CSV table of C-alpha atoms in Angstrom, one decimal:
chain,number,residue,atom,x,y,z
A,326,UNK,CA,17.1,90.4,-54.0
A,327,UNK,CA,13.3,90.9,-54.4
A,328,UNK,CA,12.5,91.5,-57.8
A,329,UNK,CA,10.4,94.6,-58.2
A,330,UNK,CA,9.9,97.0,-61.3
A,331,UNK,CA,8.9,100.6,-60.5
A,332,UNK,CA,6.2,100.4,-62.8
A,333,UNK,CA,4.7,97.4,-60.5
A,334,UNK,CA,4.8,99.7,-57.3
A,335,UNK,CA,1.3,100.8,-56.7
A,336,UNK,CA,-0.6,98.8,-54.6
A,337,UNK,CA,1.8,95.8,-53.8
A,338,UNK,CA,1.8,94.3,-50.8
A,339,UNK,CA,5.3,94.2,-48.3
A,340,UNK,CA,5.6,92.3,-45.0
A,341,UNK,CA,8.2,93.7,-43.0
A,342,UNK,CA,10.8,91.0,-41.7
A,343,UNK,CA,11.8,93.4,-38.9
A,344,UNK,CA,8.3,94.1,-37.1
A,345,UNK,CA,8.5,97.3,-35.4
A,346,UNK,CA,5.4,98.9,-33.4
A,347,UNK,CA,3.3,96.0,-34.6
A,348,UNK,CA,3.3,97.2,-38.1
A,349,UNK,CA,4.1,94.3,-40.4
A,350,UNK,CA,1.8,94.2,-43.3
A,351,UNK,CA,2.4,97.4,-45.4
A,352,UNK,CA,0.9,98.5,-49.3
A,353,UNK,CA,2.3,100.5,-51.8
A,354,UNK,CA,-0.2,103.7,-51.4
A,355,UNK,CA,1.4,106.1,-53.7
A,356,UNK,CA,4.1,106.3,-56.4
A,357,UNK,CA,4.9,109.7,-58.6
A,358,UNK,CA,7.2,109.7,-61.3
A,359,UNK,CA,9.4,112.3,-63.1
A,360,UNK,CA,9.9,113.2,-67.2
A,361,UNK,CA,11.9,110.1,-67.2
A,362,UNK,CA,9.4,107.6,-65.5
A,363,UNK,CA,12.0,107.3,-62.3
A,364,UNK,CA,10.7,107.2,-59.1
A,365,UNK,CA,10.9,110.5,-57.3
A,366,UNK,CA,8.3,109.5,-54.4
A,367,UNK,CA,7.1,106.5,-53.1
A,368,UNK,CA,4.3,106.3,-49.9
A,369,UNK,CA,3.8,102.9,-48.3
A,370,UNK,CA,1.1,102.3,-46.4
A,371,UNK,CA,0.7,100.5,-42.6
A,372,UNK,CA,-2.5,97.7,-42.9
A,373,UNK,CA,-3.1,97.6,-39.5
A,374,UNK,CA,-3.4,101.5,-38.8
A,375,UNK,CA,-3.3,103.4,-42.4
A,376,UNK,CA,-0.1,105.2,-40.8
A,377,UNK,CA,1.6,106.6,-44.4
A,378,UNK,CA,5.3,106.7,-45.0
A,379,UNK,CA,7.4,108.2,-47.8
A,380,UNK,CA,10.3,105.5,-48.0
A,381,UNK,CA,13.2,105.1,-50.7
A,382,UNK,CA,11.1,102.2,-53.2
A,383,UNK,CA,14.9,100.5,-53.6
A,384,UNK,CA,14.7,99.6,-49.9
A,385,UNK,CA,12.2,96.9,-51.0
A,386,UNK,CA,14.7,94.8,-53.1
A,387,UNK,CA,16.7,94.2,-49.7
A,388,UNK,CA,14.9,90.9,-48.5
A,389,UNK,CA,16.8,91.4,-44.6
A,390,UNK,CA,14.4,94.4,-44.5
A,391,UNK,CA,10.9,93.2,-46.7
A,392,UNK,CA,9.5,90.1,-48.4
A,393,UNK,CA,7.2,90.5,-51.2
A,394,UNK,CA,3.1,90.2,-50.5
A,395,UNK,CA,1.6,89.3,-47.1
A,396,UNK,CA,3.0,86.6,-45.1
């Protein structure tokens, strides 16, 4: 599991293990939080074209799917 705190979210760095339209390299663009400080949005960012996503941030713990920085 990757260790990740939501608080540490914004501007991370992801490489996706499963490269999928030659988007690999990926940045945390965007994180908004509610009363409680849990995560109600999170935007990730595509390097290679700025393409924005809105993705679930607990995805990122799964290390089948991301490994933490660029690689």
């Amino acid at each position: 599991m990757n260790p990740i705190h939501p608080k540490k979210l914004l501007n991370s760095k992801w490489t996706k293990v499963n490269v999928a339209q030659k988007l690999k390299h990926f940045s945390i663009s965007k994180v908004e939080y509610d009363e409680q400080q849990n995560v109600i949005e999170c935007i990730i960012r595509a390097e290679m074209n700025a393409q924005e996503f809105a993705i679930d941030w607990r995805n990122l713990k799964d290390p089948q799917q991301w490994k933490i920085g660029w690689q």
